[in-house]
């Protein structure tokens, strides 16, 4: 039986299981020796046996492999190796066809030291920062009063007690949805990521708090895991990181929307203080009352000032004043008119006297007469008429018709 380069059989006949296992084993054997990084989940040292069995776990995934090595190799590279430690080992993948399992055979094991851990974290920190996971512009503001707070923390831990106690002391009506997870060790990261997904999908949860007490760098290592940082970045719900103490700074602190120095500080950040809010409300009420009282007093004084004016104290004064003004104007107009009529009468009398003095009638009354020709022309000289001309003589009383004799 043969197979082509794609791995498929050139015949349509099915392969026996042992043949499949043999071929899988052959492919895995071609991988050769590789360097593997992981976290020790379990160590099995059998008394008197030269072989040591390790369970190596990927901190970022729910995946583990069995590692076999010689006791001398372990004692030479990591004599103080404990469960939960990070290691780098040089191993060859092996596939056991009989059981269908994959394992690693290591010939060199190195426990990752603190300096190397810090260097890796710094490298990861720069990578995540370059991708914008730490960008302050994308961080969201926490709601003033969340309807429900999601809490991810260890079961019956001091961090859980601090968050719940302090938050309820500040705001007794606050509701929590708590998800207990492992906060250190190989299973911490997958559990925390799953809890984040559950709480982020809950529409009643307005803010999520990840809380853990203090510890060493190795204890807090899960909170600097790349998978956890990316999960926090992908959350639609604001996330508060409350890991360790003030001096602790895992990478998830930089990704979260808000970093709290301690779990107690997180409780103070996610809910307001009821006593303080009542005090602020009371102060605001006092300010409003003072402002309203001042406004009412000012307007009352203004009304009193208006009412004390004569025009409002005795409204008839305005009418009386206007009546007096009208009466004075009428009297002055009457006096002016009377004065003008008297002056006109005197002037008319004088004019009449002058007219009478200058009137021809007055002259006639003194014995004079006016001689006129028939055409009405006044005769002023004797030469203007001739003999036989008819004339008319006007006297003070009546007229005479005469004829010129010569």
Short mmCIF file of C-alpha atoms in Angstrom, two decimals:
data_model
loop_
_atom_site.label_atom_id
_atom_site.label_comp_id
_atom_site.label_asym_id
_atom_site.label_seq_id
_atom_site.Cartn_x
_atom_site.Cartn_y
_atom_site.Cartn_z
CA UNK A 1 0.00 0.00 0.00
CA UNK A 2 1.43 3.35 -0.97
CA UNK A 3 0.50 7.01 -0.60
CA UNK A 4 1.18 10.04 -2.79
CA UNK A 5 2.91 13.22 -1.61
CA UNK A 6 -0.39 14.74 -0.42
CA UNK A 7 -0.71 11.93 2.08
CA UNK A 8 -3.69 10.34 0.40
CA UNK A 9 -3.70 6.67 -0.50
CA UNK A 10 -3.32 5.79 -4.15
CA UNK A 11 -5.89 3.10 -3.55
CA UNK A 12 -9.52 3.50 -2.56
CA UNK A 13 -9.14 0.85 0.12
CA UNK A 14 -9.39 2.12 3.75
CA UNK A 15 -6.32 2.11 5.98
CA UNK A 16 -6.17 0.18 9.21
CA UNK A 17 -5.83 2.22 12.36
CA UNK A 18 -2.31 0.94 13.00
CA UNK A 19 -1.23 2.16 9.57
CA UNK A 20 -2.68 5.65 10.25
CA UNK A 21 -0.93 5.72 13.64
CA UNK A 22 2.35 4.64 12.08
CA UNK A 23 2.16 7.33 9.41
CA UNK A 24 1.22 10.04 11.95
CA UNK A 25 4.14 8.90 14.08
CA UNK A 26 6.45 9.06 11.07
CA UNK A 27 5.35 12.60 10.25
CA UNK A 28 5.84 13.74 13.86
CA UNK A 29 9.25 12.08 13.99
CA UNK A 30 10.31 14.27 11.08
CA UNK A 31 9.85 17.40 13.26
CA UNK A 32 13.09 16.76 15.07
CA UNK A 33 14.11 18.62 18.22
CA UNK A 34 12.34 21.84 19.14
CA UNK A 35 12.38 24.40 21.95
CA UNK A 36 9.11 24.56 23.89
CA UNK A 37 7.92 27.22 26.34
CA UNK A 38 5.21 26.45 28.89
CA UNK A 39 4.08 26.27 32.48
CA UNK A 40 4.54 23.24 34.67
CA UNK A 41 1.12 21.99 35.75
CA UNK A 42 2.26 18.78 37.43
CA UNK A 43 5.53 17.03 38.39
CA UNK A 44 5.70 13.30 39.02
CA UNK A 45 8.89 12.01 40.61
CA UNK A 46 8.74 8.32 41.46
CA UNK A 47 11.12 7.19 44.21
CA UNK A 48 14.00 5.17 42.81
CA UNK A 49 12.97 5.86 39.19
CA UNK A 50 15.29 7.74 36.85
CA UNK A 51 12.43 9.08 34.71
CA UNK A 52 10.45 12.17 35.67
CA UNK A 53 7.08 13.00 34.16
CA UNK A 54 5.94 16.59 33.71
CA UNK A 55 2.66 18.02 32.50
CA UNK A 56 3.44 21.14 30.49
CA UNK A 57 0.57 23.56 29.93
CA UNK A 58 0.14 26.49 27.58
CA UNK A 59 -0.88 29.45 29.82
CA UNK A 60 -2.90 30.98 27.02
CA UNK A 61 -4.88 27.93 25.95
CA UNK A 62 -6.55 24.91 27.44
CA UNK A 63 -3.83 22.61 26.13
CA UNK A 64 -1.22 20.44 27.82
CA UNK A 65 1.40 17.85 26.89
CA UNK A 66 3.20 15.15 28.83
CA UNK A 67 6.96 15.55 29.04
CA UNK A 68 9.35 12.75 29.99
CA UNK A 69 12.91 13.44 30.98
CA UNK A 70 15.72 11.98 32.98
CA UNK A 71 16.05 12.94 36.64
CA UNK A 72 19.64 14.05 35.98
CA UNK A 73 18.44 16.41 33.23
CA UNK A 74 15.89 17.94 35.59
CA UNK A 75 18.35 18.24 38.48
CA UNK A 76 20.93 19.84 36.22
CA UNK A 77 18.67 22.43 34.61
CA UNK A 78 15.93 23.10 37.19
CA UNK A 79 16.63 21.40 40.53
CA UNK A 80 14.09 23.54 42.41
CA UNK A 81 11.36 23.17 39.83
CA UNK A 82 7.85 23.48 41.27
CA UNK A 83 4.36 23.33 39.88
CA UNK A 84 3.32 26.63 38.31
CA UNK A 85 6.85 27.57 37.21
CA UNK A 86 7.63 28.65 33.65
CA UNK A 87 10.18 26.53 31.80
CA UNK A 88 11.87 26.32 28.44
CA UNK A 89 12.84 22.82 27.38
CA UNK A 90 14.58 21.22 24.44
CA UNK A 91 12.50 18.21 23.42
CA UNK A 92 11.56 15.90 20.63
CA UNK A 93 7.88 15.22 19.88
CA UNK A 94 6.95 11.53 20.09
CA UNK A 95 3.74 9.86 19.04
CA UNK A 96 2.75 6.63 20.77
CA UNK A 97 0.86 4.74 18.15
CA UNK A 98 -0.56 2.21 20.60
CA UNK A 99 -2.35 4.86 22.65
CA UNK A 100 -2.61 7.55 19.96
CA UNK A 101 -1.04 10.18 22.25
CA UNK A 102 1.55 12.87 21.69
CA UNK A 103 4.28 13.63 24.22
CA UNK A 104 7.67 15.31 24.47
CA UNK A 105 11.02 13.77 25.40
CA UNK A 106 13.29 16.47 26.85
CA UNK A 107 17.06 16.40 27.08
CA UNK A 108 17.41 19.93 28.51
CA UNK A 109 15.20 21.92 30.86
CA UNK A 110 15.66 25.54 31.92
CA UNK A 111 13.51 27.26 34.46
CA UNK A 112 12.68 30.75 33.26
CA UNK A 113 14.29 33.21 35.69
CA UNK A 114 12.85 36.50 36.89
CA UNK A 115 15.08 38.55 34.63
CA UNK A 116 14.05 36.58 31.56
CA UNK A 117 10.38 36.84 32.55
CA UNK A 118 10.66 40.59 32.90
CA UNK A 119 12.42 40.85 29.54
CA UNK A 120 9.63 38.84 27.86
CA UNK A 121 6.97 40.95 29.52
CA UNK A 122 8.70 44.14 28.38
CA UNK A 123 8.87 42.83 24.82
CA UNK A 124 5.17 41.91 24.92
CA UNK A 125 4.36 45.29 26.43
CA UNK A 126 6.03 47.11 23.53
CA UNK A 127 4.21 44.87 21.03
CA UNK A 128 0.78 45.51 22.54
CA UNK A 129 1.49 49.24 22.85
CA UNK A 130 2.48 49.40 19.19
CA UNK A 131 -0.82 47.75 18.25
CA UNK A 132 -2.76 50.42 20.18
CA UNK A 133 -4.04 48.27 23.05
CA UNK A 134 -2.82 50.85 25.57
CA UNK A 135 -4.19 53.86 23.70
CA UNK A 136 -5.84 56.24 26.17
CA UNK A 137 -8.19 57.56 23.49
CA UNK A 138 -10.04 54.22 23.33
CA UNK A 139 -10.55 53.89 27.07
CA UNK A 140 -14.19 54.28 28.10
CA UNK A 141 -15.60 56.17 31.07
CA UNK A 142 -17.24 54.08 33.78
CA UNK A 143 -20.98 54.57 34.31
CA UNK A 144 -21.80 56.82 37.27
CA UNK A 145 -24.12 54.21 38.82
CA UNK A 146 -23.90 50.76 37.22
CA UNK A 147 -27.00 48.61 37.29
CA UNK A 148 -24.91 45.49 37.87
CA UNK A 149 -21.19 44.96 38.38
CA UNK A 150 -19.44 41.90 37.01
CA UNK A 151 -16.67 40.59 39.27
CA UNK A 152 -13.98 38.11 38.24
CA UNK A 153 -11.92 36.92 41.19
CA UNK A 154 -10.76 33.90 43.15
CA UNK A 155 -13.27 31.89 45.15
CA UNK A 156 -13.64 33.08 48.77
CA UNK A 157 -10.62 35.34 48.28
CA UNK A 158 -9.74 38.47 50.21
CA UNK A 159 -10.04 40.42 46.96
CA UNK A 160 -13.64 39.29 46.49
CA UNK A 161 -14.47 40.17 50.08
CA UNK A 162 -12.84 43.61 49.78
CA UNK A 163 -14.69 44.50 46.58
CA UNK A 164 -18.12 43.30 47.75
CA UNK A 165 -17.84 44.72 51.27
CA UNK A 166 -16.54 48.15 50.29
CA UNK A 167 -18.87 48.53 47.32
CA UNK A 168 -21.95 47.64 49.38
CA UNK A 169 -20.79 49.90 52.18
CA UNK A 170 -20.65 52.78 49.70
CA UNK A 171 -23.83 51.90 47.80
CA UNK A 172 -25.95 49.23 49.55
CA UNK A 173 -28.21 48.63 46.55
CA UNK A 174 -25.39 47.67 44.17
CA UNK A 175 -25.79 44.28 42.46
CA UNK A 176 -22.93 41.93 41.58
CA UNK A 177 -22.57 39.01 39.26
CA UNK A 178 -19.49 37.19 40.51
CA UNK A 179 -17.59 34.59 38.51
CA UNK A 180 -14.99 32.70 40.55
CA UNK A 181 -11.91 31.58 38.65
CA UNK A 182 -8.37 30.46 39.29
CA UNK A 183 -6.20 33.56 39.64
CA UNK A 184 -2.84 31.85 39.33
CA UNK A 185 -1.47 28.70 37.82
CA UNK A 186 -1.87 27.08 34.46
CA UNK A 187 -5.67 27.24 34.32
CA UNK A 188 -6.02 30.89 35.28
CA UNK A 189 -5.88 32.52 31.84
CA UNK A 190 -8.50 30.31 30.10
CA UNK A 191 -10.89 30.64 33.03
CA UNK A 192 -10.53 34.41 33.22
CA UNK A 193 -10.98 34.77 29.45
CA UNK A 194 -14.13 32.61 29.56
CA UNK A 195 -15.49 34.65 32.49
CA UNK A 196 -14.85 37.87 30.55
CA UNK A 197 -16.82 36.55 27.59
CA UNK A 198 -19.73 35.52 29.81
CA UNK A 199 -19.95 38.87 31.62
CA UNK A 200 -19.40 40.90 28.45
CA UNK A 201 -22.31 39.10 26.81
CA UNK A 202 -24.61 39.88 29.77
CA UNK A 203 -26.58 43.06 28.89
CA UNK A 204 -27.30 43.75 32.57
CA UNK A 205 -23.60 44.08 33.43
CA UNK A 206 -22.43 47.68 33.03
CA UNK A 207 -18.83 47.30 34.25
CA UNK A 208 -16.47 44.36 34.84
CA UNK A 209 -13.90 44.20 37.65
CA UNK A 210 -10.96 41.78 37.56
CA UNK A 211 -9.63 41.54 41.10
CA UNK A 212 -6.79 39.66 42.76
CA UNK A 213 -4.73 40.21 45.88
CA UNK A 214 -1.00 40.78 45.95
CA UNK A 215 1.68 38.27 45.08
CA UNK A 216 5.00 37.75 43.40
CA UNK A 217 5.70 38.32 39.73
CA UNK A 218 5.19 34.63 39.03
CA UNK A 219 1.84 34.67 40.85
CA UNK A 220 0.63 37.63 38.82
CA UNK A 221 1.99 36.29 35.54
CA UNK A 222 -1.44 35.22 34.17
CA UNK A 223 -2.52 38.87 34.22
CA UNK A 224 0.27 39.76 31.82
CA UNK A 225 -0.72 37.03 29.37
CA UNK A 226 -1.20 38.18 25.78
CA UNK A 227 -4.46 36.26 25.32
CA UNK A 228 -5.97 37.87 28.41
CA UNK A 229 -4.86 41.34 27.34
CA UNK A 230 -6.45 40.91 23.94
CA UNK A 231 -9.65 39.57 25.52
CA UNK A 232 -9.89 42.64 27.75
CA UNK A 233 -9.26 44.88 24.73
CA UNK A 234 -12.06 43.16 22.81
CA UNK A 235 -14.64 43.67 25.59
CA UNK A 236 -17.50 46.02 24.83
CA UNK A 237 -18.12 46.53 28.55
CA UNK A 238 -15.73 48.82 30.48
CA UNK A 239 -13.16 46.79 32.42
CA UNK A 240 -11.49 47.73 35.71
CA UNK A 241 -8.21 46.04 36.60
CA UNK A 242 -7.57 45.63 40.34
CA UNK A 243 -4.58 43.32 40.48
CA UNK A 244 -2.22 43.18 43.44
CA UNK A 245 -1.03 46.27 45.25
CA UNK A 246 -0.09 49.81 44.25
CA UNK A 247 3.36 48.78 43.02
CA UNK A 248 2.14 45.83 40.96
CA UNK A 249 1.59 46.60 37.28
CA UNK A 250 0.65 43.58 35.14
CA UNK A 251 0.01 44.26 31.46
CA UNK A 252 -3.75 43.97 31.85
CA UNK A 253 -3.57 47.22 33.88
CA UNK A 254 -2.50 49.08 30.74
CA UNK A 255 -5.24 47.53 28.57
CA UNK A 256 -8.13 47.97 31.02
CA UNK A 257 -10.29 51.07 30.84
CA UNK A 258 -9.38 51.91 34.44
CA UNK A 259 -6.59 50.71 36.71
CA UNK A 260 -7.38 50.46 40.42
CA UNK A 261 -4.45 50.27 42.81
CA UNK A 262 -6.15 47.60 44.96
CA UNK A 263 -9.46 45.70 45.02
CA UNK A 264 -10.66 48.14 47.69
CA UNK A 265 -9.82 51.02 45.38
CA UNK A 266 -11.79 49.30 42.59
CA UNK A 267 -14.87 49.20 44.84
CA UNK A 268 -14.52 52.95 45.35
CA UNK A 269 -14.18 53.56 41.64
CA UNK A 270 -17.14 51.55 40.30
CA UNK A 271 -19.90 52.88 42.61
CA UNK A 272 -20.43 56.30 44.20
CA UNK A 273 -20.50 56.84 47.95
CA UNK A 274 -24.14 57.09 49.05
CA UNK A 275 -23.26 59.21 52.10
CA UNK A 276 -21.19 61.58 49.97
CA UNK A 277 -23.87 61.81 47.30
CA UNK A 278 -26.53 62.55 49.92
CA UNK A 279 -24.26 65.24 51.36
CA UNK A 280 -23.76 66.76 47.91
CA UNK A 281 -27.50 66.64 47.26
CA UNK A 282 -28.14 68.33 50.61
CA UNK A 283 -25.59 71.01 49.79
CA UNK A 284 -27.18 71.53 46.38
CA UNK A 285 -30.61 71.81 48.00
CA UNK A 286 -29.29 74.38 50.47
CA UNK A 287 -27.75 76.37 47.63
CA UNK A 288 -31.01 76.26 45.67
CA UNK A 289 -33.00 77.25 48.76
CA UNK A 290 -30.67 80.16 49.46
CA UNK A 291 -30.85 81.28 45.85
CA UNK A 292 -34.65 81.06 45.79
CA UNK A 293 -34.93 82.81 49.16
CA UNK A 294 -32.61 85.56 47.98
CA UNK A 295 -34.61 85.94 44.77
CA UNK A 296 -37.92 86.06 46.66
CA UNK A 297 -36.55 88.59 49.16
CA UNK A 298 -35.18 90.76 46.39
CA UNK A 299 -38.44 90.71 44.47
CA UNK A 300 -40.43 91.34 47.69
CA UNK A 301 -38.30 94.40 48.42
CA UNK A 302 -38.77 95.52 44.86
CA UNK A 303 -42.54 95.14 45.21
CA UNK A 304 -42.51 97.02 48.53
CA UNK A 305 -40.57 99.82 46.86
CA UNK A 306 -43.09 99.96 44.05
CA UNK A 307 -46.03 99.87 46.46
CA UNK A 308 -44.53 102.65 48.58
CA UNK A 309 -44.46 105.04 45.64
CA UNK A 310 -47.28 107.64 45.69
CA UNK A 311 -48.62 106.45 42.40
CA UNK A 312 -49.45 103.07 43.96
CA UNK A 313 -50.03 104.22 47.57
CA UNK A 314 -52.68 106.78 46.39
CA UNK A 315 -53.47 106.03 42.74
CA UNK A 316 -55.90 109.02 42.60
CA UNK A 317 -52.95 111.35 43.04
CA UNK A 318 -52.05 110.83 39.41
CA UNK A 319 -55.58 111.78 38.30
CA UNK A 320 -55.71 114.71 40.73
CA UNK A 321 -52.36 115.96 39.48
CA UNK A 322 -53.53 115.73 35.91
CA UNK A 323 -56.82 117.49 36.80
CA UNK A 324 -54.83 120.28 38.46
CA UNK A 325 -52.57 120.50 35.44
CA UNK A 326 -55.56 120.66 33.07
CA UNK A 327 -57.28 123.28 35.25
CA UNK A 328 -54.12 125.42 35.40
CA UNK A 329 -53.72 125.12 31.64
CA UNK A 330 -57.36 126.10 31.07
CA UNK A 331 -57.03 129.07 33.38
CA UNK A 332 -53.83 130.17 31.73
CA UNK A 333 -55.40 129.73 28.31
CA UNK A 334 -58.43 131.74 29.45
CA UNK A 335 -56.25 134.50 30.80
CA UNK A 336 -54.15 134.55 27.68
CA UNK A 337 -57.22 134.62 25.46
CA UNK A 338 -58.83 137.37 27.57
CA UNK A 339 -55.64 139.40 27.44
CA UNK A 340 -55.37 139.01 23.72
CA UNK A 341 -59.07 139.88 23.21
CA UNK A 342 -58.70 143.00 25.40
CA UNK A 343 -55.60 144.08 23.53
CA UNK A 344 -57.36 143.49 20.18
CA UNK A 345 -60.37 145.43 21.39
CA UNK A 346 -58.22 148.40 22.45
CA UNK A 347 -56.34 148.28 19.17
CA UNK A 348 -59.63 148.11 17.26
CA UNK A 349 -60.99 151.05 19.24
CA UNK A 350 -57.91 153.11 18.51
CA UNK A 351 -58.04 152.16 14.87
CA UNK A 352 -61.69 153.04 14.72
CA UNK A 353 -60.94 156.43 16.28
CA UNK A 354 -58.23 157.04 13.74
CA UNK A 355 -60.52 155.95 10.95
CA UNK A 356 -63.21 158.21 12.16
CA UNK A 357 -60.76 161.13 12.46
CA UNK A 358 -59.56 160.54 8.94
CA UNK A 359 -62.98 159.64 7.47
CA UNK A 360 -64.53 162.03 4.87
CA UNK A 361 -67.79 161.72 6.77
CA UNK A 362 -66.23 163.39 9.75
CA UNK A 363 -65.06 166.21 7.50
CA UNK A 364 -68.51 166.57 6.04
CA UNK A 365 -69.96 166.78 9.53
CA UNK A 366 -67.79 169.82 10.11
CA UNK A 367 -69.59 171.62 7.15
CA UNK A 368 -67.54 170.56 4.26
CA UNK A 369 -68.94 169.03 1.02
CA UNK A 370 -67.67 166.83 -1.74
CA UNK A 371 -68.31 167.93 -5.31
CA UNK A 372 -68.35 165.22 -7.95
CA UNK A 373 -69.00 165.28 -11.67
CA UNK A 374 -71.59 163.09 -13.24
CA UNK A 375 -69.01 160.35 -13.78
CA UNK A 376 -68.16 160.38 -10.07
CA UNK A 377 -64.85 162.17 -10.43
CA UNK A 378 -64.17 164.45 -7.44
CA UNK A 379 -63.74 168.05 -8.49
CA UNK A 380 -60.69 169.49 -6.84
CA UNK A 381 -60.27 172.68 -8.93
CA UNK A 382 -62.69 175.08 -10.60
CA UNK A 383 -61.01 174.71 -13.92
CA UNK A 384 -62.10 171.05 -14.07
CA UNK A 385 -65.71 172.01 -14.85
CA UNK A 386 -67.40 174.43 -17.27
CA UNK A 387 -70.66 176.24 -17.44
CA UNK A 388 -73.71 174.08 -17.60
CA UNK A 389 -71.91 170.97 -16.25
CA UNK A 390 -74.10 168.98 -13.88
CA UNK A 391 -72.49 168.29 -10.49
CA UNK A 392 -73.41 166.34 -7.40
CA UNK A 393 -72.68 167.81 -4.00
CA UNK A 394 -72.41 165.35 -1.08
CA UNK A 395 -73.17 166.80 2.31
CA UNK A 396 -72.96 165.32 5.77
CA UNK A 397 -76.60 164.43 5.36
CA UNK A 398 -77.89 163.97 1.80
CA UNK A 399 -76.78 165.15 -1.68
CA UNK A 400 -77.53 168.11 -3.96
CA UNK A 401 -77.71 168.13 -7.77
CA UNK A 402 -76.46 171.44 -9.17
CA UNK A 403 -75.52 173.01 -12.53
CA UNK A 404 -72.53 175.24 -13.07
CA UNK A 405 -73.60 178.73 -14.20
CA UNK A 406 -70.17 180.06 -14.87
#
